[in-house]
Coordinates of C-alpha atoms and ligand atoms in Angstrom, one line a residue:
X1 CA 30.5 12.4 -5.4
X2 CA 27.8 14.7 -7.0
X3 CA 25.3 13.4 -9.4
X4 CA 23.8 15.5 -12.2
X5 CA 20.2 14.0 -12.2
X6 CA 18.4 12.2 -9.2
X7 CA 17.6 8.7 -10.5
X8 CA 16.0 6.2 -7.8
X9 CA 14.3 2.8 -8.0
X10 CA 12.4 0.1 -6.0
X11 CA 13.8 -3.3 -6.7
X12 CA 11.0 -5.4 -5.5
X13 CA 11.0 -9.1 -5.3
X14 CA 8.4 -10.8 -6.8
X15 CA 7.7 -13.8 -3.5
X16 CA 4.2 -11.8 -2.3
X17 CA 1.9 -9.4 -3.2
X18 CA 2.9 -5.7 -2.8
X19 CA 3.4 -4.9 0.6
X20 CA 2.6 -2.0 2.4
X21 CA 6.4 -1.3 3.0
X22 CA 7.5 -1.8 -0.3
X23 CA 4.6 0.6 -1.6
X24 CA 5.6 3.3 1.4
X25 CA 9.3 2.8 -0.1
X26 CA 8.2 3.7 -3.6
X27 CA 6.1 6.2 -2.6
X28 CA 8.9 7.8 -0.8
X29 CA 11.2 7.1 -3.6
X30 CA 8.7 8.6 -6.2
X31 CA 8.1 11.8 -4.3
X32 CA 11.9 12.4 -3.8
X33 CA 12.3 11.7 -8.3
X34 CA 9.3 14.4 -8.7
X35 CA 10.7 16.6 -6.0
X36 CA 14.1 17.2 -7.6
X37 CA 13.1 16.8 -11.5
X38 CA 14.6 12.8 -11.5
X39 CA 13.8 9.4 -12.5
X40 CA 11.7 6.8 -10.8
X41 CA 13.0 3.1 -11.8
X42 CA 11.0 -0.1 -11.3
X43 CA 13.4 -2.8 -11.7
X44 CA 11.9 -6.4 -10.6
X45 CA 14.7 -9.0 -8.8
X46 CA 13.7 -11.9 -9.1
X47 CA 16.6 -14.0 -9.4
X48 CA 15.4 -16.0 -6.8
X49 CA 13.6 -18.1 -9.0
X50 CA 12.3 -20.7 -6.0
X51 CA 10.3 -17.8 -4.7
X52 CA 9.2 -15.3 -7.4
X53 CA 6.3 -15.6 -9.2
X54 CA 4.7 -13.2 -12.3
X55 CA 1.6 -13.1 -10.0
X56 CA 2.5 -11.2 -8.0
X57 CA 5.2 -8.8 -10.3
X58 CA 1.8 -8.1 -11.9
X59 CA 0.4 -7.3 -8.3
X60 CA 3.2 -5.5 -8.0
X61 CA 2.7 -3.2 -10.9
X62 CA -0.8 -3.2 -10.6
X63 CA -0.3 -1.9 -6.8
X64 CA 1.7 1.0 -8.2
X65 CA -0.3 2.2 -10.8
X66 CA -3.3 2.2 -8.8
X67 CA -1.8 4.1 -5.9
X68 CA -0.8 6.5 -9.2
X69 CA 2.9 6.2 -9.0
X70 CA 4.1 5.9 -12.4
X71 CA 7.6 5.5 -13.7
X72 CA 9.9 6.3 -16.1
X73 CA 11.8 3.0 -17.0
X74 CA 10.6 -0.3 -16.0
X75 CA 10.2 -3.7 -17.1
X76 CA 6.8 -2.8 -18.9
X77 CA 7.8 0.9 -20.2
X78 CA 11.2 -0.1 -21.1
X79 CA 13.9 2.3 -21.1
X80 CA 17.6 3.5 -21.9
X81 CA 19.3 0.8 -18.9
X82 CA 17.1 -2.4 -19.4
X83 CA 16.3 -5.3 -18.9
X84 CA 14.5 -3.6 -15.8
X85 CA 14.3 -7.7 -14.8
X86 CA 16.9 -9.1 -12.8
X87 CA 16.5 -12.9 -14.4
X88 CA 17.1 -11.2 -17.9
X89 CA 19.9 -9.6 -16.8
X90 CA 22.0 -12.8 -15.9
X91 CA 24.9 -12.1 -18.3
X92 CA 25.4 -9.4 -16.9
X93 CA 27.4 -9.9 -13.8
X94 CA 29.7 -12.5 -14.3
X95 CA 31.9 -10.3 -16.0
X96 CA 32.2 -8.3 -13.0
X97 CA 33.1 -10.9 -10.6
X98 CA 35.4 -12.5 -12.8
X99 CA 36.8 -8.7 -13.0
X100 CA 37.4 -8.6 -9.6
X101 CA 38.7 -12.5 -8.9
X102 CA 41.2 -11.2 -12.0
X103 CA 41.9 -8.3 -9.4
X104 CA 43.1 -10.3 -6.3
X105 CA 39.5 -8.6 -5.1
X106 CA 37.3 -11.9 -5.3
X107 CA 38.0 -15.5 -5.0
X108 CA 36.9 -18.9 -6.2
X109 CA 35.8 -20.7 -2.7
X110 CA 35.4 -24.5 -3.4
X111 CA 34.6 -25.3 -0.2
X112 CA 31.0 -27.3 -0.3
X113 CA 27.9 -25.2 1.3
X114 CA 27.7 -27.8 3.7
X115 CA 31.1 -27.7 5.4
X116 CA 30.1 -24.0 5.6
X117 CA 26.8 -24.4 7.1
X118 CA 28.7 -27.3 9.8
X119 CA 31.4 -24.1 10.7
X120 CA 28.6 -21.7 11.1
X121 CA 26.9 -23.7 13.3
X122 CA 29.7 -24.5 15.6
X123 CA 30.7 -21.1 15.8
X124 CA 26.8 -20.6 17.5
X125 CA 27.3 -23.5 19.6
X126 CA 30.6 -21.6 21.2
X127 CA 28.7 -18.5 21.2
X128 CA 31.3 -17.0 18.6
X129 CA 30.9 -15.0 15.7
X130 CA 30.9 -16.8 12.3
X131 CA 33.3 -14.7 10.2
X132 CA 34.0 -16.5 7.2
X133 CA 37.5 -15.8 5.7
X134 CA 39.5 -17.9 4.1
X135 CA 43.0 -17.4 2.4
X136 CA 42.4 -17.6 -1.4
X137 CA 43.8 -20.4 -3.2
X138 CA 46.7 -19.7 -6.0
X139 CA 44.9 -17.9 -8.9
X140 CA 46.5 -21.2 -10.9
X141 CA 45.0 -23.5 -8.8
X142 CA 41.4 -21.9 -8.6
X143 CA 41.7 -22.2 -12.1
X144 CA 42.8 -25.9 -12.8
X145 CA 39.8 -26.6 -10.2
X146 CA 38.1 -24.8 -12.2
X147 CA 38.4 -26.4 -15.4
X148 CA 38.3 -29.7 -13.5
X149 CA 34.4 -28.7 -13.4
X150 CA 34.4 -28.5 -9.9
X151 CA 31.3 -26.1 -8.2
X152 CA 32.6 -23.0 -6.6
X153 CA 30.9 -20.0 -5.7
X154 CA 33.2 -16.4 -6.1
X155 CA 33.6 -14.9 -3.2
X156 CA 33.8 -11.3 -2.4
X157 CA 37.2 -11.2 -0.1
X158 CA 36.9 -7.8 2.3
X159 CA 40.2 -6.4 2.5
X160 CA 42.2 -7.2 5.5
X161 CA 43.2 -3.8 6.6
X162 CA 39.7 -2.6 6.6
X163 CA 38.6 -1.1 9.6
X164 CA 35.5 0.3 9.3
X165 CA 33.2 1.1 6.7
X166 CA 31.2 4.1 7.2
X167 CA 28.8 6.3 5.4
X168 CA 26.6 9.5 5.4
X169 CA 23.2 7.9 5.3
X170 CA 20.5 11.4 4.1
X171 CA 18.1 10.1 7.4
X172 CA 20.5 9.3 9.8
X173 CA 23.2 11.0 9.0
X174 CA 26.9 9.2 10.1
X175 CA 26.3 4.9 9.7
X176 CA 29.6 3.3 10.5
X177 CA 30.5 -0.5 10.9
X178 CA 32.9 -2.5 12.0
X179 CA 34.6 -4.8 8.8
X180 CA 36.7 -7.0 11.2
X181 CA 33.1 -8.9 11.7
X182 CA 32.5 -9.2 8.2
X183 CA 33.2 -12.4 6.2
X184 CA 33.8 -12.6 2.7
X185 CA 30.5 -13.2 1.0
X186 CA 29.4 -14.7 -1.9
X187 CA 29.1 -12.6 -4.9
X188 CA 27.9 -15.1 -7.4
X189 CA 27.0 -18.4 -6.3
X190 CA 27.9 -21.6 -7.6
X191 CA 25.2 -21.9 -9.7
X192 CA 26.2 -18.8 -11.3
X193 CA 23.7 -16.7 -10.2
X194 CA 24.6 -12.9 -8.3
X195 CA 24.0 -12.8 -4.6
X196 CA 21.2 -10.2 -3.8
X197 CA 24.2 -7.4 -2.7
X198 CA 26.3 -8.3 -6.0
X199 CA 23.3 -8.0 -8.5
X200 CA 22.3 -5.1 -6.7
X201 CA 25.2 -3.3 -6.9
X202 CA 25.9 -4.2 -10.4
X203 CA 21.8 -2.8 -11.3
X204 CA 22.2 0.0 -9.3
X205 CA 25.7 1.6 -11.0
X206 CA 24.8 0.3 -14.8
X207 CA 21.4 2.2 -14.1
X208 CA 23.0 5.1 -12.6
X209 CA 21.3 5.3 -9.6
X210 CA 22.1 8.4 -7.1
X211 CA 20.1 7.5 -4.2
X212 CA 19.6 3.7 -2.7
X213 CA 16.0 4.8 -0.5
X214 CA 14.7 1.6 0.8
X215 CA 13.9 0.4 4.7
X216 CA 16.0 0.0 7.3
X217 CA 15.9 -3.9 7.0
X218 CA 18.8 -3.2 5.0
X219 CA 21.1 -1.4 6.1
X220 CA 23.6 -4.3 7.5
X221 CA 23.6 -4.7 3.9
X222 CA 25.1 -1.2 2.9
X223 CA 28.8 -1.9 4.2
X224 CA 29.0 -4.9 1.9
X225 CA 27.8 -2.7 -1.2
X226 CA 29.8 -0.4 -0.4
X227 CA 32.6 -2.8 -0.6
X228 CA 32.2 -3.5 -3.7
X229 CA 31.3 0.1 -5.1
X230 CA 34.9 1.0 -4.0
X231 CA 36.2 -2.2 -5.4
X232 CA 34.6 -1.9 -8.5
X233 CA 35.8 1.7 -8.5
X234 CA 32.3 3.0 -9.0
X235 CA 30.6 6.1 -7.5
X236 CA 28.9 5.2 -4.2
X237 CA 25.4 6.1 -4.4
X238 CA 23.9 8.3 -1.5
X239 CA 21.9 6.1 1.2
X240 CA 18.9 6.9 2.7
X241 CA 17.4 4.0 5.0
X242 CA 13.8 4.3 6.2
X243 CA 12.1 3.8 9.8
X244 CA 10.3 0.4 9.4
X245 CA 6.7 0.3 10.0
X246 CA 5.6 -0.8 12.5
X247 CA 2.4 -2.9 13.9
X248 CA 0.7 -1.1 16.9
X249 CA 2.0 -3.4 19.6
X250 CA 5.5 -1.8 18.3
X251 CA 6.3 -5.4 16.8
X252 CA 7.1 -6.0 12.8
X253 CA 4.0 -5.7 10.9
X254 CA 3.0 -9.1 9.5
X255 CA -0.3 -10.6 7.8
X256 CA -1.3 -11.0 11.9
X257 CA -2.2 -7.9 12.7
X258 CA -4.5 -7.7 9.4
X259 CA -3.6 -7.1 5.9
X260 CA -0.6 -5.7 4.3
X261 CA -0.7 -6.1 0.7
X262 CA -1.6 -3.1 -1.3
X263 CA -4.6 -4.8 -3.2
X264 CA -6.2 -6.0 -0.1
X265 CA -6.4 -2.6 0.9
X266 CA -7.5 -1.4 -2.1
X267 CA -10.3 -4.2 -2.4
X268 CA -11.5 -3.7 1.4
X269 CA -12.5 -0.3 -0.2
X270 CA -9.2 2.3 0.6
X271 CA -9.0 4.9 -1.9
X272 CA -6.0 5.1 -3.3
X273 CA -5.2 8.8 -2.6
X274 CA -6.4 7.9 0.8
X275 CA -4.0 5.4 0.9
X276 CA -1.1 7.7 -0.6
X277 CA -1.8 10.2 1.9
X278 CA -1.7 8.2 4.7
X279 CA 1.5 6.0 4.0
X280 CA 3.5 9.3 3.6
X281 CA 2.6 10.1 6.9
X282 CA 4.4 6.6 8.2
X283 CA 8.0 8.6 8.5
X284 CA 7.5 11.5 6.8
X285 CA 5.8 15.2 8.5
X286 CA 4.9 18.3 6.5
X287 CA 6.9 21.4 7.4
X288 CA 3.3 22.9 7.0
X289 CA 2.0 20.5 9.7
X290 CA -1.1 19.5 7.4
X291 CA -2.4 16.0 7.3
X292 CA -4.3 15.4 4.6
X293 CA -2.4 16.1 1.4
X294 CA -2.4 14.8 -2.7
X295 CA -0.2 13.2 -4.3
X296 CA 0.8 16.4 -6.1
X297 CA 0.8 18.6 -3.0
X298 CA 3.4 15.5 -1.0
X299 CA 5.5 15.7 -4.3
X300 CA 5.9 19.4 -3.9
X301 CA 6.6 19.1 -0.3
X302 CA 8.5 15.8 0.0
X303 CA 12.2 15.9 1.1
X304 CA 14.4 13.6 3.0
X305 CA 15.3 16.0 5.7
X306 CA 11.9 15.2 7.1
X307 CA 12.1 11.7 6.6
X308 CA 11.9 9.5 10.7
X309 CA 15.0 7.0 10.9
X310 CA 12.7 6.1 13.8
X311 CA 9.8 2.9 13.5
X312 CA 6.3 4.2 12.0
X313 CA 3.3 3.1 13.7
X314 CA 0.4 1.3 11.0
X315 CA -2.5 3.4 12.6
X316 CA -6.0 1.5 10.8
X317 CA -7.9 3.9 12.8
X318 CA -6.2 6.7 11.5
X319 CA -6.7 5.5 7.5
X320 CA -10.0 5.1 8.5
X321 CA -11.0 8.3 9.3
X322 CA -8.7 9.2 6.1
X323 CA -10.5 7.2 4.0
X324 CA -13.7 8.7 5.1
X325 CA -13.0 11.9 5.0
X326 CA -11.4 11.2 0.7
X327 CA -14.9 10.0 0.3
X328 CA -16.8 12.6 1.8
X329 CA -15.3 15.5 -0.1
X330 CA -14.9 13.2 -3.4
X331 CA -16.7 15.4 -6.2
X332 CA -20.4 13.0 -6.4
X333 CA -19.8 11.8 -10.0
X334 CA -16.2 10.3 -9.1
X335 CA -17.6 8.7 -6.1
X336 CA -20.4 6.8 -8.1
X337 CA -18.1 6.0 -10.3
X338 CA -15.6 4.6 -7.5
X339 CA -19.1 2.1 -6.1
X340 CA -20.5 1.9 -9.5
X341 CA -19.4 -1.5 -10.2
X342 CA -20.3 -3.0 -6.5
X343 CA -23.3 -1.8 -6.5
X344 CA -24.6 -2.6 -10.0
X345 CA -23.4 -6.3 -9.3
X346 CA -25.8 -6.2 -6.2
X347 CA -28.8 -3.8 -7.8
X348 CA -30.6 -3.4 -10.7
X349 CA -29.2 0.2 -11.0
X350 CA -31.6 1.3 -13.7
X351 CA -35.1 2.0 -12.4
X352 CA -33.1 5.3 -11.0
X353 CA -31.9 7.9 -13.4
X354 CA -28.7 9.4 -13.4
X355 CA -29.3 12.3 -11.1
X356 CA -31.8 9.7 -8.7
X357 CA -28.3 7.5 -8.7
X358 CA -26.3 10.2 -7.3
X359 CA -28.8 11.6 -4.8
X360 CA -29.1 8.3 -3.2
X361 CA -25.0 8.0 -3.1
X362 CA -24.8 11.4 -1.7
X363 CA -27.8 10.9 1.1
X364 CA -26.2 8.2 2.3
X365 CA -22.5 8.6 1.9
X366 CA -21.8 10.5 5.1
X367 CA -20.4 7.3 7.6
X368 CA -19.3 5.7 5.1
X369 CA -15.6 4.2 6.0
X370 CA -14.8 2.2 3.0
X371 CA -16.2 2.4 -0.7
X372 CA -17.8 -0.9 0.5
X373 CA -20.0 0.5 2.8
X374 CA -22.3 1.7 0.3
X375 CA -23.6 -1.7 -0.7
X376 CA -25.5 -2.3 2.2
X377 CA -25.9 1.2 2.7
X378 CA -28.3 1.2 0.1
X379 CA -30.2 -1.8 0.5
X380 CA -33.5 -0.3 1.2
X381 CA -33.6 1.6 -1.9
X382 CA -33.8 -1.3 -4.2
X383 CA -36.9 -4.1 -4.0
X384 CA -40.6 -3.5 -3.6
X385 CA -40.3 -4.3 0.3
X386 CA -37.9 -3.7 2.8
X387 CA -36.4 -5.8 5.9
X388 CA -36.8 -4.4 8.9
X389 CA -34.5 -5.1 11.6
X390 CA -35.9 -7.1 14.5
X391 CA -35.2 -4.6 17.4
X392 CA -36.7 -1.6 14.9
X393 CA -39.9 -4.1 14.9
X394 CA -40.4 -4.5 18.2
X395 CA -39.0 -0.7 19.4
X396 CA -40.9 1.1 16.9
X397 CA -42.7 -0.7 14.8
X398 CA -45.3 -2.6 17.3
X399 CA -45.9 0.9 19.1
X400 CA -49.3 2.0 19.2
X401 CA -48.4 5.4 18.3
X402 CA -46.2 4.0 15.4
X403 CA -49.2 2.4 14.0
X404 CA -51.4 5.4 14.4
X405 CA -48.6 7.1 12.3
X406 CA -49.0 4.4 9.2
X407 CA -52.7 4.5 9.2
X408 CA -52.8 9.2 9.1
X409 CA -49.8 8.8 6.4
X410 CA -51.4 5.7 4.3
X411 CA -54.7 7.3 4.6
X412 CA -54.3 11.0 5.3
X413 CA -51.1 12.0 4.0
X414 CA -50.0 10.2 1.1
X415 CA -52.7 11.0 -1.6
X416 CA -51.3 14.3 -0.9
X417 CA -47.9 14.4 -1.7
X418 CA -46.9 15.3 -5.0
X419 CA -43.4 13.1 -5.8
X420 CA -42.7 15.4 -9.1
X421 CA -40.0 16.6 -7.1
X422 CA -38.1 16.5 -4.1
X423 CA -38.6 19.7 -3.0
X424 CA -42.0 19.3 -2.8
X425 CA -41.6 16.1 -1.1
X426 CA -39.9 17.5 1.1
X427 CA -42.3 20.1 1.6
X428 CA -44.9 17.3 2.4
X429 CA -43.3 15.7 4.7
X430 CA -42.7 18.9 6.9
X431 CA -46.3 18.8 6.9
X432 CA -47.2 15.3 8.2
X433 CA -46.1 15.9 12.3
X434 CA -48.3 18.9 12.8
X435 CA -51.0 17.2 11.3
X436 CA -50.5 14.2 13.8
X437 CA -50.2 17.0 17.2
X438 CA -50.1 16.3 20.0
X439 CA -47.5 13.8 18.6
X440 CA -44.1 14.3 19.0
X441 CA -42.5 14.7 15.2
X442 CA -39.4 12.7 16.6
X443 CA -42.3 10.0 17.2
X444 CA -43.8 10.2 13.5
X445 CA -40.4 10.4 11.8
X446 CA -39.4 7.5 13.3
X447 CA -42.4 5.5 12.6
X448 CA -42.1 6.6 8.9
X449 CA -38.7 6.1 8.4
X450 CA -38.7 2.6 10.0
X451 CA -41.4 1.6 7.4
X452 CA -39.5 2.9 4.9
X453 CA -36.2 1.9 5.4
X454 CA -36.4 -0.8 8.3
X455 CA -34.0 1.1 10.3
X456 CA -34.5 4.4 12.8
X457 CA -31.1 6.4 11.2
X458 CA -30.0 7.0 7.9
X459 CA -30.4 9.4 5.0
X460 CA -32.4 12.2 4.7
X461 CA -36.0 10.9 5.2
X462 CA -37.6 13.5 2.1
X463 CA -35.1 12.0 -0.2
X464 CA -35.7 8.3 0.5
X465 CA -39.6 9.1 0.2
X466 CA -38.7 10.7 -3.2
X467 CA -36.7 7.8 -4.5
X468 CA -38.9 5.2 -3.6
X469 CA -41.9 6.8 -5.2
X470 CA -45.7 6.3 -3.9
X471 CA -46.0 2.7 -4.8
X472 CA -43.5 1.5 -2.8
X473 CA -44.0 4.1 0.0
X474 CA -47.4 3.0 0.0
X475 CA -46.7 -0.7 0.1
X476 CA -44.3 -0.3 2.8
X477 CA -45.8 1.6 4.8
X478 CA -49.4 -0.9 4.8
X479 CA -46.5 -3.6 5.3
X480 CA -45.6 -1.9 8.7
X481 CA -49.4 -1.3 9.6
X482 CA -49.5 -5.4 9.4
X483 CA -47.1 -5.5 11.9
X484 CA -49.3 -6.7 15.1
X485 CA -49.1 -4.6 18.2
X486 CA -47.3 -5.6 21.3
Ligands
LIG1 N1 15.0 -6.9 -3.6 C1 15.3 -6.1 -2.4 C2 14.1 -6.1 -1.6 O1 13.0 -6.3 -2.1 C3 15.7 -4.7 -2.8 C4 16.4 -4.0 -1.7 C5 17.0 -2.7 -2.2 O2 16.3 -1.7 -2.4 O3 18.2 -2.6 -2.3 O4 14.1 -5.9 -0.4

């Protein structure tokens, strides 16, 4: 089978927010569309109506766009093979398994769910398999049931003389299994809505999909689509199932080894591109060996060829120093921008200018893990006084030395410095140490900057000075001097 035009999709369900698989899925998906000049398809199945919610399909698209993976037909942007929503698509597959029950293919199955459910569980009791198969009824008498209005679900029946089913799968190359241990399985249930692997099937032909690339979680599935491609007589899409990812301890990774929704990342403070970056990493390698790579560079690089059919480990140390590193080569003005709206909800933002705001940002920006770091990063630029950390009291602070320090620069030094601008500032400061000799300058930097800030590290001390202007310095520093000796 050769397809003209590379079309792909995620089909999400809607029953959580969107996960960190399901975005490393579309991400994959995406980059393979962009790759080879295709389609990327959104379509939302949410037929299980018990567990879907709009919440979280708007989590879901919200997710996407943020992580910048757009699409070309989806439930919101429309497009030529809609609806892109399972629930408003419910016409649509009846006519198909009716097709095939016509065909001697499917089967009306009357038996109640229950009666099912009490075989199943014998079968585990004896340690057996459960296959279900059962010899249809007479097409006549499915059908006077039938009108009788009694419940039955269609039934997908695998053909008897079916050995295997096997398939080229693009990251794992031959997948075969064995259909003597597959039952027949419900293609529309009694209540008249598709199974996951009918509707799925259905969507994925009327939208012309070429390539199913999703995670390995379902792959047992494949066989049973397949099935019913060939049933159908349809053109089997090309597979390609995924590595899962995997929690550090090797096991699935769940909400207990910390969070795995998209927004939760994204409201901890993970860039986006950050994010990108490091999810194509989870089963995917450059032929170029490089590690940090856009969005635009991985779609130029992508291919499936590269893709891991083994488990990906969720490194959070490793996205942590990602993240850190996006943010410290982020171009200043986007950065602000990024913190902007934290930090104006914690400071009054406007007794800096413009070009004060972006200093500060970019003196203190270097250890900064996540955007939310810079909140409390800088603290001690905002308010008249400052809170000094108990051990910076006591350690630097109460020393004798310390205090000799406050009293030079309150009385000494400070009617000196010109705060016009930070170069001279700067310039000032290089002059209050050798002043104070035989001091050590470690000594009178520290002192300083623990007035100043209430902490001995931080950003560049001539910048801080500069921002806080000589009423606060002043005040801060007489603060300190307050501070009685040990
Ligand atoms: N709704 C399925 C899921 O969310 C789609 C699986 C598929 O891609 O076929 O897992």
């Amino acid at each position: 089978v050769s397809f003209s035009v590379v079309r792909v999709r995620i089909a999400p369900s809607p029953t959580g927010n969107l996960h960190v698989g399901t975005a490393r899925t579309a991400l994959f998906n995406y980059l393979f569309a962009k790759r080879y000049g295709g389609q990327f398809i959104v379509r939302i199945e949410d037929t299980d109506t018990s567990r879907s919610e709009s919440v979280y399909v708007q989590n879901i698209h919200d997710g996407l766009k943020a992580l910048g993976l757009s699409w070309d037909e989806g439930p919101d942007v429309g497009g030529a093979f809609g609806p892109y929503t399972q629930s408003e698509r419910l016409d649509t597959y009846r006519p198909f398994a009716e097709q095939l029950v016509q065909q001697g293919l499917a089967y009306y199955d009357f038996t109640p769910e229950t009666e099912i459910e009490a075989m199943r569980e014998k079968a585990t009791a004896n340690k057996q398999p459960f296959i279900y198969r059962v010899e249809p009824l007479p097409a006549q008498e499915q059908q006077s049931r039938l009108n009788a209005g009694e419940v039955a679900s269609i039934r997908f029946r695998v053909p008897r003389s079916r050995q295997t089913v096997q398939f080229s799968d693009l990251v794992r190359e031959s997948v075969s299994f064995d259909a003597g241990l597959m039952g027949d399985f419900v293609i529309l249930k009694s209540d008249g809505t598709p199974s996951y692997n009918f509707a799925v099937v259905v969507d994925d032909a009327l939208m012309q999909i070429s390539h199913v690339i999703r995670g390995e979680d379902h792959i047992s599935n494949t066989p049973k689509q397949i099935l019913l491609y060939e049933a159908l007589n349809w053109a089997v899409p090309q597979f390609a199932h995924l590595g899962m990812i995997l929690a550090p301890d090797r096991s699935k990774l769940s909400k207990r080894h910390g969070a795995t929704a998209v927004s939760d990342y994204v409201a901890s403070g993970y860039l986006p591109e950050a994010f990108v970056n490091f999810m194509a990493l989870l089963g995917w390698s450059d032929p170029q060996a490089e590690e940090l790579l856009s969005l635009s560079q991985l779609c130029e690089r992508f291919s499936l060829d590269r893709v891991s059919h083994s488990g990906a480990i969720f490194d959070v140390d490793k996205l942590n120093w990602m993240n850190g590193h996006y943010i410290r080569e982020m171009a200043l003005p986007d950065l602000w921008e990024r913190v902007r709206p934290a930090l104006a909800s914690a400071y009054d933002l406007s007794v800096y200018s413009q070009e004060q705001q972006w200093l500060m940002l970019d003196v203190v920006k270097e250890p900064f893990i996540t955007l939310n770091d810079a909140v409390p990063a800088v603290s001690y630029f905002f308010g008249n006084s400052v809170t000094v950390e108990p051990s910076v009291q006591q350690d630097v602070l109460a020393l004798p030395e310390s205090q000799d320090v406050l009293t030079y620069a309150i009385e000494q030094w400070l009617p000196t410095v010109n705060f016009t601008d930070l170069a001279l500032v700067r310039t000032a400061l290089k002059g209050l140490a050798p002043a104070l000799k035989p001091m050590k300058a470690k000594t009178v930097m520290w002192a300083v900057r623990a007035a100043l800030t209430g902490r001995v590290q931080g950003a560049d001390l001539a910048t801080v000075v500069y921002l806080l202007g000589p009423d606060r310095v002043a005040h801060r520093l007489k603060q300190a001097q307050q501070v009685p000796a040990a």
